[in-house]
Short mmCIF file of C-alpha atoms and ligand atoms in Angstrom, two decimals:
data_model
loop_
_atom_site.label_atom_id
_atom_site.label_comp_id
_atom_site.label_asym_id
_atom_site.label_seq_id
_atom_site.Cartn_x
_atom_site.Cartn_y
_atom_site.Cartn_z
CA UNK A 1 99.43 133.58 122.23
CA UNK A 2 96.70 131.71 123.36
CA UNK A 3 95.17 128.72 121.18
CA UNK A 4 91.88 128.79 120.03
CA UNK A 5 88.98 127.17 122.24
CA UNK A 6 87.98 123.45 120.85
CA UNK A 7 84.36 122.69 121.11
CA UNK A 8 83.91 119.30 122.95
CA UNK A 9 80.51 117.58 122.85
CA UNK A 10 79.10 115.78 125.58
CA UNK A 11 76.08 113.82 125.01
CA UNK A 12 74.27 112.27 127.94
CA UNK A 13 75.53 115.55 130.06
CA UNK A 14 73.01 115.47 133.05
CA UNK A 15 73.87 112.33 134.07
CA UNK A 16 76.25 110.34 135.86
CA UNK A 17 79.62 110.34 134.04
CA UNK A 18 78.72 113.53 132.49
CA UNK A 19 78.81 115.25 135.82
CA UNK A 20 81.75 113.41 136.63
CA UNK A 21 83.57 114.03 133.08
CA UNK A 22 82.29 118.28 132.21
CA UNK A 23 84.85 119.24 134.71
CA UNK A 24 87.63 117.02 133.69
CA UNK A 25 87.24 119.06 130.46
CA UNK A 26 86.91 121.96 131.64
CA UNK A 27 90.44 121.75 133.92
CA UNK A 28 92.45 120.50 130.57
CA UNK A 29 92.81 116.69 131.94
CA UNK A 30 91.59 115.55 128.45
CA UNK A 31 92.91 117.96 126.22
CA UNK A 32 96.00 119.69 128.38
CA UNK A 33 96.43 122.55 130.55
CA UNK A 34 96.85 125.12 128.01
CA UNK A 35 93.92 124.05 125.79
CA UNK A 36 90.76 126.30 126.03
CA UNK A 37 87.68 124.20 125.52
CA UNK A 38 83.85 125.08 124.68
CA UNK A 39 81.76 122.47 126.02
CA UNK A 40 78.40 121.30 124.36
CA UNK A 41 75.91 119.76 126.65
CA UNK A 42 73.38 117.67 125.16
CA UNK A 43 70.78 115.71 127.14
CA UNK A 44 67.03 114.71 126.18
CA UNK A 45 64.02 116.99 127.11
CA UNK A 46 63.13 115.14 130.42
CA UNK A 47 66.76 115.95 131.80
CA UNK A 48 66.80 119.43 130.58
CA UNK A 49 66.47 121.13 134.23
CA UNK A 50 68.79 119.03 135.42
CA UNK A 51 71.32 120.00 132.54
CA UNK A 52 70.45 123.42 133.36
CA UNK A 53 71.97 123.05 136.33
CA UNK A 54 75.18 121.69 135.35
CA UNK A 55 75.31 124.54 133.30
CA UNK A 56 75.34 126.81 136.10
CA UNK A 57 77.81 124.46 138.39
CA UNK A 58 80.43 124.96 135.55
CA UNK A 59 79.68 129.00 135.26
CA UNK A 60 80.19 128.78 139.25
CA UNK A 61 83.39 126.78 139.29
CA UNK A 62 85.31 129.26 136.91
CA UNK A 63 87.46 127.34 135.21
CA UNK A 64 90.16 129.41 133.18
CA UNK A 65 90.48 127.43 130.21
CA UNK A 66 86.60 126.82 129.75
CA UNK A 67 85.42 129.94 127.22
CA UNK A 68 82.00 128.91 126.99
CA UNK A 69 78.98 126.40 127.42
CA UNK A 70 76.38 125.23 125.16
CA UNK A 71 73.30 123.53 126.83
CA UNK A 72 70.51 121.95 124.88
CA UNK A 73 68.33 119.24 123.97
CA UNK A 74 69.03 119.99 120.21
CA UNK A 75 71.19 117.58 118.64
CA UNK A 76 71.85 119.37 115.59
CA UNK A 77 73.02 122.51 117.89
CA UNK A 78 74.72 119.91 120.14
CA UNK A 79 77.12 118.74 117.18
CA UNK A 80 77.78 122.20 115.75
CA UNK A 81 81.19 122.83 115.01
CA UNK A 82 82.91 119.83 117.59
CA UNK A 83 86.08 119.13 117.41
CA UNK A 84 85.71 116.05 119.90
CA UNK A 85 82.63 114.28 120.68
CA UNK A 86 82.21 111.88 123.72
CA UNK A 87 79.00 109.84 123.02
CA UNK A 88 77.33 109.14 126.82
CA UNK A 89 73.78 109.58 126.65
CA UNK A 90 71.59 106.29 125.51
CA UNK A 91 68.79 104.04 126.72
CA UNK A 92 69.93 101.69 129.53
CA UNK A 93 68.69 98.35 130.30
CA UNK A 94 65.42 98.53 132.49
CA UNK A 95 63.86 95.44 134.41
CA UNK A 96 61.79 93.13 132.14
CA UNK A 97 63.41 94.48 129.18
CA UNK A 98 64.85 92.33 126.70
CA UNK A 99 68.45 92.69 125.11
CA UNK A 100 66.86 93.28 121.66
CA UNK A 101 64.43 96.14 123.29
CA UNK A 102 67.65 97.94 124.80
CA UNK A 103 69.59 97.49 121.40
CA UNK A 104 66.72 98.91 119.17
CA UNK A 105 66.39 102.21 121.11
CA UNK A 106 70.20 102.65 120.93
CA UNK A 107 70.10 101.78 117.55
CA UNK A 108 68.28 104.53 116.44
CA UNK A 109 69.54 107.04 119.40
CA UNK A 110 72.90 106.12 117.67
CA UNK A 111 71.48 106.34 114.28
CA UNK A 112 70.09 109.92 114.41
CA UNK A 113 73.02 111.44 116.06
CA UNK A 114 75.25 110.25 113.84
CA UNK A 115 73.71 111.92 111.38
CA UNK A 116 73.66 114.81 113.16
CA UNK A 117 77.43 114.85 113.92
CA UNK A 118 78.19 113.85 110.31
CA UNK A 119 76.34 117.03 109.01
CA UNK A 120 77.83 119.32 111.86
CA UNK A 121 80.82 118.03 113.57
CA UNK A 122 84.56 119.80 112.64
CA UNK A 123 85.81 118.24 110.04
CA UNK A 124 88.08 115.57 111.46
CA UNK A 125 86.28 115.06 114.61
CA UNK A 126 87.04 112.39 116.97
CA UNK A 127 84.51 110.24 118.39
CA UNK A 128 84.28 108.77 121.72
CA UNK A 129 81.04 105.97 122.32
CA UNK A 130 81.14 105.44 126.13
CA UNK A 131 77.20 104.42 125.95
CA UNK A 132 76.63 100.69 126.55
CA UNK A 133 76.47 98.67 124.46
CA UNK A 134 79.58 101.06 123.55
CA UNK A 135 80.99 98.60 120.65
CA UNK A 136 78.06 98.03 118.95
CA UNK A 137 76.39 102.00 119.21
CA UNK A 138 80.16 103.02 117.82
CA UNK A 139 79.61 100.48 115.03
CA UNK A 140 76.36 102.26 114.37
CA UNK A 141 77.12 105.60 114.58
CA UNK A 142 80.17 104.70 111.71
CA UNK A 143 77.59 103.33 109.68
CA UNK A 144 75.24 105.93 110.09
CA UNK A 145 78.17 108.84 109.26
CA UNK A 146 79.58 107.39 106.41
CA UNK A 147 81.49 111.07 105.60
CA UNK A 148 83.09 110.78 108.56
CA UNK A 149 86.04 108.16 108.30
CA UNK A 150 85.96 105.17 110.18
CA UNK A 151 89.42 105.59 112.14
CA UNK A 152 88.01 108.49 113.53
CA UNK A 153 85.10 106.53 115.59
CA UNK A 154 85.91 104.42 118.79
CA UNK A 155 84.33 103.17 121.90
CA UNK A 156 85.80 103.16 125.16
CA UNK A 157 87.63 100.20 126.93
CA UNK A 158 90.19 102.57 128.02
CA UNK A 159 88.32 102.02 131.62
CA UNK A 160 89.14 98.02 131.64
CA UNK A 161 92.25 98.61 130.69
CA UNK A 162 92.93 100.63 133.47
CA UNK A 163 91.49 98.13 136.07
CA UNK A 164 94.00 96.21 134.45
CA UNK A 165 96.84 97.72 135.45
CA UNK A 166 95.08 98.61 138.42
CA UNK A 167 94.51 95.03 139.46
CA UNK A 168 98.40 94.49 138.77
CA UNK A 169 99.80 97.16 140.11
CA UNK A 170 97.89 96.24 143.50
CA UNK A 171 99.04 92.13 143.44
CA UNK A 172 102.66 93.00 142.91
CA UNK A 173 102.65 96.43 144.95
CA UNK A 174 104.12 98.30 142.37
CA UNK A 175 102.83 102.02 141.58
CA UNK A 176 100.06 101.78 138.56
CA UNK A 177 102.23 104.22 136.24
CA UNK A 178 105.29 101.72 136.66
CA UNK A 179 102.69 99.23 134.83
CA UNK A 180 102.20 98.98 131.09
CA UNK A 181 101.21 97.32 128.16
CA UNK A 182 98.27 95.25 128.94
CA UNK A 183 96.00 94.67 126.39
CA UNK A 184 92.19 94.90 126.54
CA UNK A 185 91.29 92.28 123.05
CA UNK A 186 87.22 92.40 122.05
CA UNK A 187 84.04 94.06 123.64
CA UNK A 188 83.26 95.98 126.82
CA UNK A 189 81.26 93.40 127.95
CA UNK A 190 82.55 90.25 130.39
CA UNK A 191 83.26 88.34 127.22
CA UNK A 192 86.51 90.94 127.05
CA UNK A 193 89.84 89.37 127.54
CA UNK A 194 92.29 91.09 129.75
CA UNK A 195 95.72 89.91 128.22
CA UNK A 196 98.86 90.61 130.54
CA UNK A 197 100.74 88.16 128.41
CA UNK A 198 103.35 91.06 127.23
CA UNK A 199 102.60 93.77 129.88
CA UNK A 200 105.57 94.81 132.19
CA UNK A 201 105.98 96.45 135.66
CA UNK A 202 109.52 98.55 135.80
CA UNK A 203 111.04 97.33 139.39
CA UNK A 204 111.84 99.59 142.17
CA UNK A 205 115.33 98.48 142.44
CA UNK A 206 116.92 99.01 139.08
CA UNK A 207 114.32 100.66 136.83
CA UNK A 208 114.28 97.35 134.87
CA UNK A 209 111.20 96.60 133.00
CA UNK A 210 110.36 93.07 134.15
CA UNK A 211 107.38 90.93 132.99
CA UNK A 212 103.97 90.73 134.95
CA UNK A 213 104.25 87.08 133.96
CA UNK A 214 107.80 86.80 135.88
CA UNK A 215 106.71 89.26 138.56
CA UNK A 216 103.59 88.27 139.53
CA UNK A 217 104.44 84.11 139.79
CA UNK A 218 101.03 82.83 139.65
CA UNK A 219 99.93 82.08 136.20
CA UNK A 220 96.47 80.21 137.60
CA UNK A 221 95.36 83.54 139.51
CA UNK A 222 96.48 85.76 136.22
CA UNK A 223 94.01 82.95 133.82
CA UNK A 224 91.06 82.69 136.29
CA UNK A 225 90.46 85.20 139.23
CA UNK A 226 92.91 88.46 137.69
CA UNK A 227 90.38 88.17 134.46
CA UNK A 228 87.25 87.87 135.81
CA UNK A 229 87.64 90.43 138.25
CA UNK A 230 88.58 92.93 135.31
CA UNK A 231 85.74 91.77 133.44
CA UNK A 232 83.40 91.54 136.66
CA UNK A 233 84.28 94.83 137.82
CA UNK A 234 81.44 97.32 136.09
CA UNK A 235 79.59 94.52 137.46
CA UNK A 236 81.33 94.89 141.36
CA UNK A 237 81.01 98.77 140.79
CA UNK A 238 77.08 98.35 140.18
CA UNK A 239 76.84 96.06 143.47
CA UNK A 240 78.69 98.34 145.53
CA UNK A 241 77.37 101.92 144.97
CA UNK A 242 74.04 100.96 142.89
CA UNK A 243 75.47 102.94 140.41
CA UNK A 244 77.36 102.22 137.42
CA UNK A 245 80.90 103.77 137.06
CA UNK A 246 81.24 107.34 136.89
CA UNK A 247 84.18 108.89 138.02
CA UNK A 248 86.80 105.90 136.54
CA UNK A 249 84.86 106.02 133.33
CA UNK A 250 84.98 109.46 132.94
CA UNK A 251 88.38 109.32 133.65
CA UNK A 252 89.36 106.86 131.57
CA UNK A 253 87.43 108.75 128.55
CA UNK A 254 89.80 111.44 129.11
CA UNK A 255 92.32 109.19 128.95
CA UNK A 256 91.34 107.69 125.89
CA UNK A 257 91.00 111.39 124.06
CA UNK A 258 94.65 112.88 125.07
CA UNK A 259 96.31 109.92 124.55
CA UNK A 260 94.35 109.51 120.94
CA UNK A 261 95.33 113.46 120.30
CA UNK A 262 98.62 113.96 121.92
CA UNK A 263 99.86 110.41 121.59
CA UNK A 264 100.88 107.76 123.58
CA UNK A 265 104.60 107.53 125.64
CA UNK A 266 107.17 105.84 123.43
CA UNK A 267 107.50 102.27 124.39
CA UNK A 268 103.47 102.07 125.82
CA UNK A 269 99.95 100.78 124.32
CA UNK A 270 96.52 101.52 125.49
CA UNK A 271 93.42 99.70 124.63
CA UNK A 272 90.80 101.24 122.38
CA UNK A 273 87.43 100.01 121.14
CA UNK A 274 88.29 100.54 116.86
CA UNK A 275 87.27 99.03 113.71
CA UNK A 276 88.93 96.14 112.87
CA UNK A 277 90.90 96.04 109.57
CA UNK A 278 91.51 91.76 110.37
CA UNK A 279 94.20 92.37 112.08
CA UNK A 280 95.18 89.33 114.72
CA UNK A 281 92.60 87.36 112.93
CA UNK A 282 89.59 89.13 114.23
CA UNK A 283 86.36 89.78 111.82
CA UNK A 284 86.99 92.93 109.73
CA UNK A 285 84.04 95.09 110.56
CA UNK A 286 83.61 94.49 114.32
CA UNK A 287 84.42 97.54 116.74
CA UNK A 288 86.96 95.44 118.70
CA UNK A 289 89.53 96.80 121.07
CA UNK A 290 92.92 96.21 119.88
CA UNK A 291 96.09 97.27 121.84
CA UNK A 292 97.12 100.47 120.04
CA UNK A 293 99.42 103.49 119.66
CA UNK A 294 98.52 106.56 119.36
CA UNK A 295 100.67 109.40 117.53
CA UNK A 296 99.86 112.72 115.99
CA UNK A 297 95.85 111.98 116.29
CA UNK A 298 96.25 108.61 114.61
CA UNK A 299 96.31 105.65 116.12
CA UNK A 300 97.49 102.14 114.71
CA UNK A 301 97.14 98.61 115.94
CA UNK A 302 100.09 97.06 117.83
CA UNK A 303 101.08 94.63 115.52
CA UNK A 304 103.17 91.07 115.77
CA UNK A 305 102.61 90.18 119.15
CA UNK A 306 102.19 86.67 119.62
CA UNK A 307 99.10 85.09 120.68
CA UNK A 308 99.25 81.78 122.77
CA UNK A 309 96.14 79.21 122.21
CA UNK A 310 94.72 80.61 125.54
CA UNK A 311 94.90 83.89 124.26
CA UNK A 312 93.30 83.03 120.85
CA UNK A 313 90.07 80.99 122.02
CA UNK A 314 89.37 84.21 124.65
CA UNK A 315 89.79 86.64 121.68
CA UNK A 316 87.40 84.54 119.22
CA UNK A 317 84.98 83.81 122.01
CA UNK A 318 84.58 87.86 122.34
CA UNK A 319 84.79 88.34 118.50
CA UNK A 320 81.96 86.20 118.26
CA UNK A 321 79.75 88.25 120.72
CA UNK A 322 80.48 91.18 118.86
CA UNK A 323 79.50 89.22 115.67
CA UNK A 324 75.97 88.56 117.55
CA UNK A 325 75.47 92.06 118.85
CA UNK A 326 75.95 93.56 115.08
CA UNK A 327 73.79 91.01 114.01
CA UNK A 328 70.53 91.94 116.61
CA UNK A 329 71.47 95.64 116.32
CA UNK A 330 71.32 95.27 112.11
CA UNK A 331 67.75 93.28 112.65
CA UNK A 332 66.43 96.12 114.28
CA UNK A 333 67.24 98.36 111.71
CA UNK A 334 65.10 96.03 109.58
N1 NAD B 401 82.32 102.03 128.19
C1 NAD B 401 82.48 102.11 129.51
O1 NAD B 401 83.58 101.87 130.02
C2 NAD B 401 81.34 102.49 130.41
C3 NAD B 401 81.57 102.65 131.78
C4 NAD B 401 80.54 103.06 132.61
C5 NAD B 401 79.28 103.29 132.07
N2 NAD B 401 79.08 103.10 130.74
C6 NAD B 401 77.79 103.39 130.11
O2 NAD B 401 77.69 104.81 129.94
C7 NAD B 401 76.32 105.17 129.85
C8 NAD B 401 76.02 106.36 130.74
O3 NAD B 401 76.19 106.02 132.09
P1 NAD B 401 75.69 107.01 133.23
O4 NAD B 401 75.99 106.33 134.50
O5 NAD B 401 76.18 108.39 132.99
O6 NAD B 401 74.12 106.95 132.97
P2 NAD B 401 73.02 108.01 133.42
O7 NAD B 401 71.72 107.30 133.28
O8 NAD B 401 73.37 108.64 134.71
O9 NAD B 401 73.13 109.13 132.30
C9 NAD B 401 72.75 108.91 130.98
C10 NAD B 401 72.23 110.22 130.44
O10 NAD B 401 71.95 110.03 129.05
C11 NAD B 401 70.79 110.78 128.77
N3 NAD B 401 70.23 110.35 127.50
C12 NAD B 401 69.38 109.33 127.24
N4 NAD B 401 69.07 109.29 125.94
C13 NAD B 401 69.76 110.30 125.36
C14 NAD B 401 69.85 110.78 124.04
N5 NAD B 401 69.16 110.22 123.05
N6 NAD B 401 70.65 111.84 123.81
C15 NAD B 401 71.35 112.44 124.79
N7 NAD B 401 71.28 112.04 126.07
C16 NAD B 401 70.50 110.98 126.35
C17 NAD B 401 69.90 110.52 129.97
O11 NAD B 401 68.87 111.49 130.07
C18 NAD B 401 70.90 110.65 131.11
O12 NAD B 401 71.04 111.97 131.58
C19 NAD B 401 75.54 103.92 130.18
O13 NAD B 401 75.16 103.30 128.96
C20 NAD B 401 76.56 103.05 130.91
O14 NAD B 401 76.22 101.68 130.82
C21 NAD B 401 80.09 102.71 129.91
O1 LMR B 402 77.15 100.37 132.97
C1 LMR B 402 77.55 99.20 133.11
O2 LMR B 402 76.83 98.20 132.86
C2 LMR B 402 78.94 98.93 133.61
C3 LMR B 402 79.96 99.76 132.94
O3 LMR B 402 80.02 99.50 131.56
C4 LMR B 402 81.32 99.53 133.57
O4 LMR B 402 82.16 98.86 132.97
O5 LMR B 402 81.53 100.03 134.68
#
């Protein structure tokens, strides 16, 4: 028997990584090839031909598993009944603008649609904030919903973590999936801290996991030029198609959701952007990605893993952005 459709919101769905991430969905890459989906488009009033359009793009493409499309500029219809929501849409930084101008519109973009989702999500839906500042909107939109609980609100550094292993997997020519285990510690911002201290690459000749420490032999390129690149790339991405992301993000939002929902591999982490509970010393209250597994629709920090004192001044040093950005984004709730 066939299972029931999920509804799947998408907010920010005429743009970019929406176009990019509707037909992910709709071909089961985030929630499995046998999982029927209803997607829910929302976009703002300005972008409703456009979303129009995508609308009729995904009625062309027929896709099996998608049983239906809702497209509107109505965030209460937007969040009715969603099982998973992945949070896109928000104001982006525009020349002259100051960093406190670009965090009060998201504050209260992130402020009403929590609401919104709180009053009209699934019960137990998962969240997904992809929209930049992601940490910090997350933050808000779990302060904003206080009904729904806190575990089940994240942002997205599942896309730095994968340049991570990309980046690896390239120096030490190994296939990315033969990579694991790095860790993605703080905000997706450059502060992050790309940590490969306890990732492995399993070796072509025996099937041996072996450390990317070990493996890779050059300890100055994986503390200076391997870390900024990963937290220079969005940055790179920007330069080179005058665009932001779109296609690796959405990707790596799928990524995030099945491997939240259907777990992750025995043996493997993956970063997520989560509210911290202290662990690893890091303020309680920050949305901070944490390595994590994920198991049954739960996920848990990674815990024990020792941190070196490089590790530890790279993790504070992004804690205490994060501690700044909740700061300006609480002083323009003021
Ligand atoms: N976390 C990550 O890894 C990551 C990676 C890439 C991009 N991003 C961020 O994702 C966001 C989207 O990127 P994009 O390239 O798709 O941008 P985009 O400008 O192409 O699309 C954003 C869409 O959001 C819509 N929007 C604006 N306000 C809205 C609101 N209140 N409700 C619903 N929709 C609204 C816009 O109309 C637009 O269609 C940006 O903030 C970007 O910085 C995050
Ligand atoms: O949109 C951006 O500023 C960059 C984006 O967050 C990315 O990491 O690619």
């Amino acid at each position: 028997m066939s299972k029931d459709p999920v509804r799947v919101l998408v907010t920010g769905a005429a743009g970019q990584i929406g176009y990019a991430i509707v037909p992910m969905v709709a071909r089961g890459v985030m929630l499995g090839p046998d999982q029927p989906v209803i997607l829910h488009l929302l976009d703002i009033e300005p972008a409703a031909e456009a979303l129009k359009g995508v609308q009729m793009e995904l009625l062309d493409a027929a896709f099996p598993l998608l049983k239906g499309v809702v497209a509107t500029t109505d965030v209460v219809e937007a969040c009715k009944g969603v099982k998973v929501a992945v949070m896109v849409g928000g104001f982006p930084r525009k020349e002259g603008m100051e960093r406190k101008d670009v965090m009060s519109k998201n504050v209260s973009i992130y402020k009403a649609q929590a609401s919104a989702l709180e009053k009209n999500a699934a019960q137990g839906c998962k969240v997904v904030v992809v929209a930049n500042p992601a940490n910090t909107n997350a933050l808000i939109l779990k302060e904003f919903a206080p009904s729904i609980p806190p575990d089940n609100i994240t942002c997205l550094t599942r896309l730095d973590h994968n340049r991570a292993l990309g980046q690896i997997a390239w120096r030490v020519k190994a296939q990315v999936s033969d990579v694991k285990n790095v860790i993605i510690w703080g905000n997706h911002s450059s502060t992050q801290y790309p940590d490969v201290n306890h990732a492995t690459v399993r070796t072509s000749c025996n099937g041996e996991d072996k450390s990317v420490r070990e493996l890779v032999g050059d300890d100055q390129w994986l503390n200076g030029d391997f870390i900024a690149t990963v937290q220079q790339r969005g940055a790179a991405i920007i330069k080179a198609r005058k665009l932001s992301s779109a296609l690796s993000a959405a990707s790596s939002a799928c990524d995030h959701i099945r491997d939240w929902l259907l777990g992750t591999p025995k043996g493997t982490w993956v970063s997520m952007g989560v509210y911290s509970d202290g662990s690893y010393g890091v303020p309680a209250g920050l949305m901070y990605s944490f390595p994590v597994t994920c198991d049954n629709g739960n996920w848990s920090i990674v815990q024990g893993l020792r941190i070196d004192d490089f590790s530890r001044e790279k993790m504070d040093a992004t804690a205490k952005e994060l501690s700044e950005e909740k700061a300006l984004a609480y002083s323009c709730l003021d």
